[in-house]
PDB file of C-alpha atoms in Angstrom:
ATOM      1  CA  UNK A   1      -9.358  59.459 -93.337  1.00 59.00           C
ATOM      2  CA  UNK A   2     -12.935  60.878 -93.280  1.00 64.00           C
ATOM      3  CA  UNK A   3     -13.366  63.460 -96.041  1.00 69.00           C
ATOM      4  CA  UNK A   4     -14.756  66.035 -93.613  1.00 74.00           C
ATOM      5  CA  UNK A   5     -11.370  66.316 -91.890  1.00 84.00           C
ATOM      6  CA  UNK A   6      -9.840  67.669 -95.099  1.00 85.00           C
ATOM      7  CA  UNK A   7     -12.860  69.395 -96.603  1.00 82.00           C
ATOM      8  CA  UNK A   8     -12.164  73.036 -97.391  1.00 86.00           C
ATOM      9  CA  UNK A   9      -8.463  72.821 -96.552  1.00 91.00           C
ATOM     10  CA  UNK A  10      -5.726  73.839 -98.951  1.00 92.00           C
ATOM     11  CA  UNK A  11      -2.595  71.645 -99.342  1.00 93.00           C
ATOM     12  CA  UNK A  12      -0.597  73.569 -96.710  1.00 93.00           C
ATOM     13  CA  UNK A  13      -3.446  73.314 -94.204  1.00 94.00           C
ATOM     14  CA  UNK A  14      -3.863  69.611 -94.919  1.00 94.00           C
ATOM     15  CA  UNK A  15      -0.159  69.017 -94.327  1.00 95.00           C
ATOM     16  CA  UNK A  16      -0.383  70.767 -90.944  1.00 95.00           C
ATOM     17  CA  UNK A  17      -3.464  68.782 -89.929  1.00 96.00           C
ATOM     18  CA  UNK A  18      -1.907  65.365 -90.578  1.00 95.00           C
ATOM     19  CA  UNK A  19       1.643  66.132 -89.369  1.00 95.00           C
ATOM     20  CA  UNK A  20       2.790  63.529 -86.844  1.00 93.00           C
ATOM     21  CA  UNK A  21       6.537  63.878 -86.305  1.00 91.00           C
ATOM     22  CA  UNK A  22       7.036  65.787 -83.070  1.00 94.00           C
ATOM     23  CA  UNK A  23       6.630  69.452 -82.094  1.00 97.00           C
ATOM     24  CA  UNK A  24       5.121  71.722 -84.738  1.00 97.00           C
ATOM     25  CA  UNK A  25       5.166  75.505 -85.175  1.00 94.00           C
ATOM     26  CA  UNK A  26       2.578  76.811 -87.614  1.00 93.00           C
ATOM     27  CA  UNK A  27       3.199  80.354 -88.794  1.00 89.00           C
ATOM     28  CA  UNK A  28      -0.128  81.777 -89.847  1.00 83.00           C
ATOM     29  CA  UNK A  29      -1.185  85.289 -90.710  1.00 77.00           C
ATOM     30  CA  UNK A  30      -4.672  86.781 -90.490  1.00 74.00           C
ATOM     31  CA  UNK A  31      -7.209  84.968 -92.650  1.00 75.00           C
ATOM     32  CA  UNK A  32      -5.035  81.901 -93.150  1.00 78.00           C
ATOM     33  CA  UNK A  33      -7.496  79.529 -91.494  1.00 84.00           C
ATOM     34  CA  UNK A  34      -5.410  78.751 -88.433  1.00 86.00           C
ATOM     35  CA  UNK A  35      -8.391  78.013 -86.184  1.00 87.00           C
ATOM     36  CA  UNK A  36      -9.730  75.580 -88.760  1.00 90.00           C
ATOM     37  CA  UNK A  37      -6.338  73.879 -88.911  1.00 93.00           C
ATOM     38  CA  UNK A  38      -6.175  73.523 -85.116  1.00 93.00           C
ATOM     39  CA  UNK A  39      -9.682  72.126 -84.770  1.00 93.00           C
ATOM     40  CA  UNK A  40      -9.274  69.717 -87.696  1.00 94.00           C
ATOM     41  CA  UNK A  41      -5.929  68.666 -86.235  1.00 95.00           C
ATOM     42  CA  UNK A  42      -7.624  67.752 -82.966  1.00 94.00           C
ATOM     43  CA  UNK A  43     -10.221  65.745 -84.868  1.00 93.00           C
ATOM     44  CA  UNK A  44      -7.456  63.995 -86.824  1.00 94.00           C
ATOM     45  CA  UNK A  45      -5.676  63.064 -83.586  1.00 94.00           C
ATOM     46  CA  UNK A  46      -8.813  61.493 -82.156  1.00 93.00           C
ATOM     47  CA  UNK A  47     -10.148  59.755 -85.261  1.00 91.00           C
ATOM     48  CA  UNK A  48      -6.983  58.767 -87.084  1.00 91.00           C
ATOM     49  CA  UNK A  49      -4.255  58.600 -84.433  1.00 93.00           C
ATOM     50  CA  UNK A  50      -6.628  57.156 -81.824  1.00 93.00           C
ATOM     51  CA  UNK A  51      -5.583  59.715 -79.247  1.00 94.00           C
ATOM     52  CA  UNK A  52      -7.893  59.828 -76.243  1.00 93.00           C
ATOM     53  CA  UNK A  53      -9.900  63.048 -76.205  1.00 93.00           C
ATOM     54  CA  UNK A  54      -8.992  63.598 -72.554  1.00 94.00           C
ATOM     55  CA  UNK A  55      -5.297  63.591 -73.469  1.00 96.00           C
ATOM     56  CA  UNK A  56      -5.686  66.742 -75.575  1.00 96.00           C
ATOM     57  CA  UNK A  57      -5.304  70.246 -74.160  1.00 96.00           C
ATOM     58  CA  UNK A  58      -6.230  73.318 -76.223  1.00 95.00           C
ATOM     59  CA  UNK A  59      -4.955  76.631 -74.859  1.00 95.00           C
ATOM     60  CA  UNK A  60      -5.742  80.136 -76.071  1.00 92.00           C
ATOM     61  CA  UNK A  61      -6.199  83.656 -74.708  1.00 89.00           C
ATOM     62  CA  UNK A  62      -9.923  84.354 -74.417  1.00 90.00           C
ATOM     63  CA  UNK A  63     -12.861  82.311 -73.229  1.00 92.00           C
ATOM     64  CA  UNK A  64     -14.685  83.199 -76.440  1.00 93.00           C
ATOM     65  CA  UNK A  65     -11.883  81.769 -78.599  1.00 91.00           C
ATOM     66  CA  UNK A  66     -11.702  78.617 -76.478  1.00 91.00           C
ATOM     67  CA  UNK A  67     -15.464  78.081 -76.672  1.00 91.00           C
ATOM     68  CA  UNK A  68     -15.411  78.566 -80.451  1.00 91.00           C
ATOM     69  CA  UNK A  69     -12.609  76.037 -80.911  1.00 91.00           C
ATOM     70  CA  UNK A  70     -14.378  73.445 -78.752  1.00 90.00           C
ATOM     71  CA  UNK A  71     -17.624  74.095 -80.629  1.00 91.00           C
ATOM     72  CA  UNK A  72     -15.886  73.417 -83.938  1.00 90.00           C
ATOM     73  CA  UNK A  73     -14.208  70.302 -82.556  1.00 90.00           C
ATOM     74  CA  UNK A  74     -17.613  69.107 -81.386  1.00 88.00           C
ATOM     75  CA  UNK A  75     -19.003  69.639 -84.868  1.00 88.00           C
ATOM     76  CA  UNK A  76     -16.295  67.395 -86.296  1.00 89.00           C
ATOM     77  CA  UNK A  77     -16.236  64.703 -83.638  1.00 87.00           C
ATOM     78  CA  UNK A  78     -19.704  64.702 -82.097  1.00 82.00           C
ATOM     79  CA  UNK A  79     -19.812  62.659 -78.911  1.00 71.00           C
ATOM     80  CA  UNK A  80     -16.188  61.637 -79.426  1.00 64.00           C
ATOM     81  CA  UNK A  81     -15.190  65.194 -78.501  1.00 65.00           C
ATOM     82  CA  UNK A  82     -16.115  64.525 -74.873  1.00 71.00           C
ATOM     83  CA  UNK A  83     -13.103  65.126 -72.707  1.00 83.00           C
ATOM     84  CA  UNK A  84     -11.108  67.466 -74.939  1.00 88.00           C
ATOM     85  CA  UNK A  85      -9.866  70.138 -72.566  1.00 89.00           C
ATOM     86  CA  UNK A  86      -9.899  73.722 -73.774  1.00 90.00           C
ATOM     87  CA  UNK A  87      -9.583  77.109 -72.177  1.00 94.00           C
ATOM     88  CA  UNK A  88      -7.370  80.050 -71.451  1.00 96.00           C
ATOM     89  CA  UNK A  89      -3.989  79.749 -69.804  1.00 96.00           C
ATOM     90  CA  UNK A  90      -5.464  81.387 -66.714  1.00 96.00           C
ATOM     91  CA  UNK A  91      -8.433  79.016 -66.430  1.00 96.00           C
ATOM     92  CA  UNK A  92      -6.169  75.996 -66.926  1.00 97.00           C
ATOM     93  CA  UNK A  93      -3.750  77.234 -64.266  1.00 98.00           C
ATOM     94  CA  UNK A  94      -6.602  77.896 -61.850  1.00 97.00           C
ATOM     95  CA  UNK A  95      -7.674  74.251 -62.220  1.00 97.00           C
ATOM     96  CA  UNK A  96      -4.117  73.046 -61.700  1.00 98.00           C
ATOM     97  CA  UNK A  97      -3.624  75.131 -58.565  1.00 98.00           C
ATOM     98  CA  UNK A  98      -6.918  73.987 -57.053  1.00 97.00           C
ATOM     99  CA  UNK A  99      -6.186  70.350 -57.870  1.00 97.00           C
ATOM    100  CA  UNK A 100      -2.693  70.586 -56.359  1.00 97.00           C
ATOM    101  CA  UNK A 101      -3.450  73.209 -53.731  1.00 96.00           C
ATOM    102  CA  UNK A 102      -1.445  71.454 -51.047  1.00 94.00           C
ATOM    103  CA  UNK A 103       1.618  71.148 -53.243  1.00 96.00           C
ATOM    104  CA  UNK A 104       1.374  74.799 -54.311  1.00 95.00           C
ATOM    105  CA  UNK A 105       0.956  76.118 -50.775  1.00 94.00           C
ATOM    106  CA  UNK A 106      -2.521  77.523 -51.442  1.00 95.00           C
ATOM    107  CA  UNK A 107      -5.909  77.084 -49.838  1.00 92.00           C
ATOM    108  CA  UNK A 108      -8.026  74.937 -52.174  1.00 92.00           C
ATOM    109  CA  UNK A 109     -10.805  77.538 -52.003  1.00 94.00           C
ATOM    110  CA  UNK A 110      -8.567  80.490 -52.830  1.00 97.00           C
ATOM    111  CA  UNK A 111     -10.241  83.584 -54.257  1.00 98.00           C
ATOM    112  CA  UNK A 112      -9.151  85.051 -57.599  1.00 98.00           C
ATOM    113  CA  UNK A 113      -8.949  88.837 -57.439  1.00 98.00           C
ATOM    114  CA  UNK A 114      -9.836  90.914 -60.468  1.00 95.00           C
ATOM    115  CA  UNK A 115      -8.153  94.202 -61.392  1.00 94.00           C
ATOM    116  CA  UNK A 116     -10.400  96.218 -59.083  1.00 96.00           C
ATOM    117  CA  UNK A 117      -9.636  93.970 -56.121  1.00 97.00           C
ATOM    118  CA  UNK A 118      -5.930  94.110 -56.921  1.00 98.00           C
ATOM    119  CA  UNK A 119      -5.918  97.885 -56.963  1.00 98.00           C
ATOM    120  CA  UNK A 120      -7.573  97.999 -53.555  1.00 98.00           C
ATOM    121  CA  UNK A 121      -4.926  95.675 -52.116  1.00 98.00           C
ATOM    122  CA  UNK A 122      -2.177  97.833 -53.623  1.00 98.00           C
ATOM    123  CA  UNK A 123      -3.721 100.880 -51.952  1.00 98.00           C
ATOM    124  CA  UNK A 124      -3.831  99.022 -48.634  1.00 98.00           C
ATOM    125  CA  UNK A 125      -0.180  98.061 -48.989  1.00 98.00           C
ATOM    126  CA  UNK A 126       0.763 101.646 -49.822  1.00 98.00           C
ATOM    127  CA  UNK A 127      -1.131 102.910 -46.786  1.00 97.00           C
ATOM    128  CA  UNK A 128       0.625 100.394 -44.531  1.00 98.00           C
ATOM    129  CA  UNK A 129       3.995 101.552 -45.875  1.00 97.00           C
ATOM    130  CA  UNK A 130       3.116 105.245 -45.779  1.00 96.00           C
ATOM    131  CA  UNK A 131       3.467 105.661 -49.533  1.00 95.00           C
ATOM    132  CA  UNK A 132       1.454 108.680 -50.673  1.00 93.00           C
ATOM    133  CA  UNK A 133      -1.074 107.659 -53.342  1.00 93.00           C
ATOM    134  CA  UNK A 134      -1.161 111.257 -54.568  1.00 91.00           C
ATOM    135  CA  UNK A 135       2.490 111.241 -55.572  1.00 92.00           C
ATOM    136  CA  UNK A 136       2.787 107.583 -56.597  1.00 94.00           C
ATOM    137  CA  UNK A 137      -0.136 106.255 -58.619  1.00 96.00           C
ATOM    138  CA  UNK A 138      -1.483 102.913 -57.321  1.00 97.00           C
ATOM    139  CA  UNK A 139      -2.263 101.859 -60.895  1.00 97.00           C
ATOM    140  CA  UNK A 140       1.353 102.382 -61.909  1.00 97.00           C
ATOM    141  CA  UNK A 141       2.522 100.334 -58.925  1.00 97.00           C
ATOM    142  CA  UNK A 142       0.118  97.547 -59.854  1.00 98.00           C
ATOM    143  CA  UNK A 143       1.402  97.618 -63.427  1.00 96.00           C
ATOM    144  CA  UNK A 144       4.977  97.250 -62.201  1.00 96.00           C
ATOM    145  CA  UNK A 145       4.023  94.308 -59.981  1.00 97.00           C
ATOM    146  CA  UNK A 146       2.126  92.639 -62.819  1.00 96.00           C
ATOM    147  CA  UNK A 147       5.079  93.070 -65.159  1.00 94.00           C
ATOM    148  CA  UNK A 148       7.404  91.523 -62.599  1.00 95.00           C
ATOM    149  CA  UNK A 149       5.150  88.506 -62.121  1.00 96.00           C
ATOM    150  CA  UNK A 150       4.833  87.943 -65.871  1.00 92.00           C
ATOM    151  CA  UNK A 151       8.628  87.867 -66.016  1.00 92.00           C
ATOM    152  CA  UNK A 152       8.653  85.452 -63.040  1.00 95.00           C
ATOM    153  CA  UNK A 153      10.427  87.975 -60.822  1.00 96.00           C
ATOM    154  CA  UNK A 154       9.711  87.458 -57.124  1.00 95.00           C
ATOM    155  CA  UNK A 155       9.357  90.328 -54.617  1.00 96.00           C
ATOM    156  CA  UNK A 156      12.869  89.741 -53.271  1.00 93.00           C
ATOM    157  CA  UNK A 157      14.351  89.584 -56.767  1.00 95.00           C
ATOM    158  CA  UNK A 158      12.514  92.723 -57.792  1.00 94.00           C
ATOM    159  CA  UNK A 159      13.912  94.560 -54.772  1.00 91.00           C
ATOM    160  CA  UNK A 160      17.391  93.587 -55.915  1.00 91.00           C
ATOM    161  CA  UNK A 161      16.760  94.985 -59.383  1.00 87.00           C
ATOM    162  CA  UNK A 162      15.051  98.171 -58.236  1.00 84.00           C
ATOM    163  CA  UNK A 163      16.730 101.397 -59.275  1.00 87.00           C
ATOM    164  CA  UNK A 164      15.245 104.832 -58.842  1.00 89.00           C
ATOM    165  CA  UNK A 165      12.558 106.073 -56.486  1.00 92.00           C
ATOM    166  CA  UNK A 166       9.544 104.594 -58.261  1.00 94.00           C
ATOM    167  CA  UNK A 167      10.855 101.051 -58.662  1.00 94.00           C
ATOM    168  CA  UNK A 168      12.120 101.058 -55.085  1.00 94.00           C
ATOM    169  CA  UNK A 169       8.678 102.080 -53.885  1.00 95.00           C
ATOM    170  CA  UNK A 170       7.083  99.447 -56.119  1.00 96.00           C
ATOM    171  CA  UNK A 171       9.407  96.809 -54.694  1.00 96.00           C
ATOM    172  CA  UNK A 172       8.343  97.654 -51.138  1.00 97.00           C
ATOM    173  CA  UNK A 173       4.675  97.586 -52.073  1.00 98.00           C
ATOM    174  CA  UNK A 174       5.116  94.288 -53.966  1.00 98.00           C
ATOM    175  CA  UNK A 175       6.271  92.569 -50.763  1.00 97.00           C
ATOM    176  CA  UNK A 176       3.334  93.778 -48.681  1.00 98.00           C
ATOM    177  CA  UNK A 177       0.877  93.246 -51.522  1.00 98.00           C
ATOM    178  CA  UNK A 178       1.790  89.545 -51.650  1.00 98.00           C
ATOM    179  CA  UNK A 179       1.550  89.281 -47.878  1.00 98.00           C
ATOM    180  CA  UNK A 180      -1.962  90.729 -47.990  1.00 98.00           C
ATOM    181  CA  UNK A 181      -3.032  88.359 -50.759  1.00 98.00           C
ATOM    182  CA  UNK A 182      -1.815  85.447 -48.674  1.00 96.00           C
ATOM    183  CA  UNK A 183      -3.689  86.806 -45.649  1.00 97.00           C
ATOM    184  CA  UNK A 184      -6.897  87.028 -47.681  1.00 97.00           C
ATOM    185  CA  UNK A 185      -6.360  83.556 -49.206  1.00 97.00           C
ATOM    186  CA  UNK A 186      -6.391  85.200 -52.603  1.00 98.00           C
ATOM    187  CA  UNK A 187      -4.375  85.204 -55.821  1.00 98.00           C
ATOM    188  CA  UNK A 188      -4.413  87.613 -58.720  1.00 98.00           C
ATOM    189  CA  UNK A 189      -4.473  86.694 -62.420  1.00 96.00           C
ATOM    190  CA  UNK A 190      -0.694  86.919 -62.698  1.00 97.00           C
ATOM    191  CA  UNK A 191      -0.297  84.597 -59.699  1.00 98.00           C
ATOM    192  CA  UNK A 192      -2.265  81.930 -61.536  1.00 98.00           C
ATOM    193  CA  UNK A 193       0.535  81.775 -64.081  1.00 97.00           C
ATOM    194  CA  UNK A 194       3.577  82.398 -61.886  1.00 97.00           C
ATOM    195  CA  UNK A 195       2.495  79.993 -59.151  1.00 97.00           C
ATOM    196  CA  UNK A 196       1.835  77.294 -61.733  1.00 98.00           C
ATOM    197  CA  UNK A 197       5.319  77.780 -63.151  1.00 98.00           C
ATOM    198  CA  UNK A 198       6.777  77.537 -59.665  1.00 97.00           C
ATOM    199  CA  UNK A 199       4.808  74.344 -59.019  1.00 98.00           C
ATOM    200  CA  UNK A 200       6.023  72.755 -62.248  1.00 98.00           C
ATOM    201  CA  UNK A 201       9.607  73.730 -61.440  1.00 97.00           C
ATOM    202  CA  UNK A 202       9.676  72.452 -57.885  1.00 97.00           C
ATOM    203  CA  UNK A 203       7.403  69.396 -57.849  1.00 98.00           C
ATOM    204  CA  UNK A 204       8.458  66.758 -60.366  1.00 97.00           C
ATOM    205  CA  UNK A 205       5.600  64.507 -59.296  1.00 98.00           C
ATOM    206  CA  UNK A 206       2.986  67.116 -60.206  1.00 98.00           C
ATOM    207  CA  UNK A 207       4.832  67.911 -63.438  1.00 98.00           C
ATOM    208  CA  UNK A 208       4.835  64.273 -64.535  1.00 98.00           C
ATOM    209  CA  UNK A 209       1.152  63.840 -63.685  1.00 98.00           C
ATOM    210  CA  UNK A 210       0.241  66.814 -65.851  1.00 98.00           C
ATOM    211  CA  UNK A 211       2.569  65.766 -68.653  1.00 98.00           C
ATOM    212  CA  UNK A 212       0.965  62.320 -68.727  1.00 98.00           C
ATOM    213  CA  UNK A 213      -2.551  63.745 -68.397  1.00 97.00           C
ATOM    214  CA  UNK A 214      -2.053  66.054 -71.394  1.00 97.00           C
ATOM    215  CA  UNK A 215       0.536  64.552 -73.748  1.00 97.00           C
ATOM    216  CA  UNK A 216      -1.012  66.455 -76.690  1.00 97.00           C
ATOM    217  CA  UNK A 217      -0.931  70.238 -76.339  1.00 97.00           C
ATOM    218  CA  UNK A 218      -2.114  72.813 -78.872  1.00 97.00           C
ATOM    219  CA  UNK A 219      -1.695  76.565 -78.369  1.00 95.00           C
ATOM    220  CA  UNK A 220      -3.348  79.287 -80.424  1.00 92.00           C
ATOM    221  CA  UNK A 221      -1.963  82.843 -80.816  1.00 88.00           C
ATOM    222  CA  UNK A 222       1.400  81.664 -79.504  1.00 88.00           C
ATOM    223  CA  UNK A 223       3.088  84.985 -80.298  1.00 83.00           C
ATOM    224  CA  UNK A 224       1.018  86.511 -77.479  1.00 84.00           C
ATOM    225  CA  UNK A 225       2.532  84.347 -74.746  1.00 89.00           C
ATOM    226  CA  UNK A 226       4.534  86.006 -71.998  1.00 90.00           C
ATOM    227  CA  UNK A 227       7.456  84.403 -70.194  1.00 92.00           C
ATOM    228  CA  UNK A 228       5.279  82.584 -67.665  1.00 95.00           C
ATOM    229  CA  UNK A 229       3.011  81.142 -70.345  1.00 95.00           C
ATOM    230  CA  UNK A 230       6.018  80.068 -72.365  1.00 94.00           C
ATOM    231  CA  UNK A 231       7.468  78.227 -69.371  1.00 96.00           C
ATOM    232  CA  UNK A 232       4.170  76.452 -68.714  1.00 97.00           C
ATOM    233  CA  UNK A 233       3.905  75.311 -72.331  1.00 96.00           C
ATOM    234  CA  UNK A 234       7.530  74.224 -72.515  1.00 97.00           C
ATOM    235  CA  UNK A 235       7.488  72.223 -69.309  1.00 97.00           C
ATOM    236  CA  UNK A 236       4.202  70.473 -70.050  1.00 98.00           C
ATOM    237  CA  UNK A 237       5.378  69.445 -73.531  1.00 97.00           C
ATOM    238  CA  UNK A 238       8.955  68.430 -72.710  1.00 96.00           C
ATOM    239  CA  UNK A 239       8.232  64.770 -71.977  1.00 97.00           C
ATOM    240  CA  UNK A 240       5.998  63.681 -74.877  1.00 97.00           C
ATOM    241  CA  UNK A 241       6.786  66.534 -77.314  1.00 96.00           C
ATOM    242  CA  UNK A 242       3.382  66.384 -79.014  1.00 97.00           C
ATOM    243  CA  UNK A 243       3.183  70.161 -79.150  1.00 98.00           C
ATOM    244  CA  UNK A 244       1.447  72.257 -81.800  1.00 97.00           C
ATOM    245  CA  UNK A 245       1.587  76.049 -81.621  1.00 95.00           C
ATOM    246  CA  UNK A 246       0.192  78.601 -84.036  1.00 91.00           C
ATOM    247  CA  UNK A 247       1.785  82.023 -84.101  1.00 84.00           C
ATOM    248  CA  UNK A 248       2.239  85.187 -86.117  1.00 79.00           C
ATOM    249  CA  UNK A 249       5.225  87.298 -85.049  1.00 58.00           C
ATOM    250  CA  UNK A 250       3.702  90.280 -86.873  1.00 67.00           C
ATOM    251  CA  UNK A 251       0.669  90.336 -84.590  1.00 59.00           C
ATOM    252  CA  UNK A 252       1.846  90.374 -80.965  1.00 44.00           C
ATOM    253  CA  UNK A 253      -1.330  92.222 -79.978  1.00 45.00           C
ATOM    254  CA  UNK A 254      -0.984  91.674 -76.240  1.00 47.00           C
ATOM    255  CA  UNK A 255       2.465  93.238 -75.810  1.00 47.00           C
ATOM    256  CA  UNK A 256       1.024  95.336 -72.992  1.00 41.00           C
ATOM    257  CA  UNK A 257       0.467  92.120 -71.017  1.00 50.00           C
ATOM    258  CA  UNK A 258       4.066  91.067 -71.328  1.00 53.00           C
ATOM    259  CA  UNK A 259       3.665  89.111 -74.550  1.00 51.00           C
ATOM    260  CA  UNK A 260       7.005  88.412 -76.159  1.00 62.00           C
ATOM    261  CA  UNK A 261       7.217  87.333 -79.811  1.00 64.00           C
ATOM    262  CA  UNK A 262      10.751  86.130 -79.067  1.00 75.00           C
ATOM    263  CA  UNK A 263       9.079  83.070 -77.537  1.00 81.00           C
ATOM    264  CA  UNK A 264       8.734  81.860 -81.128  1.00 77.00           C
ATOM    265  CA  UNK A 265      12.524  81.879 -81.350  1.00 80.00           C
ATOM    266  CA  UNK A 266      12.986  80.288 -77.928  1.00 87.00           C
ATOM    267  CA  UNK A 267      10.728  77.470 -79.015  1.00 90.00           C
ATOM    268  CA  UNK A 268      13.200  76.554 -81.744  1.00 88.00           C
ATOM    269  CA  UNK A 269      16.008  76.474 -79.184  1.00 91.00           C
ATOM    270  CA  UNK A 270      14.160  74.390 -76.578  1.00 94.00           C
ATOM    271  CA  UNK A 271      12.712  71.941 -79.119  1.00 95.00           C
ATOM    272  CA  UNK A 272      15.529  71.197 -81.530  1.00 93.00           C
ATOM    273  CA  UNK A 273      13.289  68.735 -83.413  1.00 94.00           C
ATOM    274  CA  UNK A 274      10.717  71.466 -84.092  1.00 95.00           C
ATOM    275  CA  UNK A 275       9.152  71.523 -87.555  1.00 96.00           C
ATOM    276  CA  UNK A 276       7.976  74.887 -88.897  1.00 93.00           C
ATOM    277  CA  UNK A 277       5.182  75.238 -91.446  1.00 93.00           C
ATOM    278  CA  UNK A 278       3.779  78.330 -93.127  1.00 90.00           C
ATOM    279  CA  UNK A 279       0.080  78.621 -93.895  1.00 86.00           C
TER     280      UNK A 279
END
């Protein structure tokens, strides 16, 4: 193995880099060198395991983090890095939905609405339904809809769960909100995740194509995944089981986005051959 793949790594980090026996959970606190472990692990896969760069998918939560990881991988592999896929869950899902637009029931040129656009559509839906924006805050309604989508709860399911005046109003708005998005050939950020999950659940052909396209999956900041992101990761990795996730249950910093540290526990249930390492 080239010395540079182990340079600067302590024994625990080295063990994580060279591990090759199925799904791996790396528990890593702040300052433990987790990003270095992930990037060196990618380089090890390509140089030592002879994994094709295009078969590797790196997922994280910000574009900045994804760019930094790919930059480090490039420093280790040079031209051999070409093809390593890296990005946020949302950017990956956007690519999937555009590639399989027909299968997902979307227009290939769908528009992705940001938070400002979403709020305007919520206001339109409220106006259509006669819901007074002075008594029910559009932002609160949007938050309820976003939370439902992150939990993979459809408009009809949400209506069935709704109790109390606010949630009943939110359920009504949720239905019209989705109808308006469809009319405008648009999706919001939460749709990128939930619609990808739905696609993977309902179309085994698409699922198998993606599983075979990305048999090696690495996820950073795994404790910050919500239910939809967990389902995407689980389904993509189920066939080949070359999954590496790095997480710290003490730092679920995106809990306001639906992040659920319990996904670390679910991982152990869904992958009974999971190996856990501590950095």
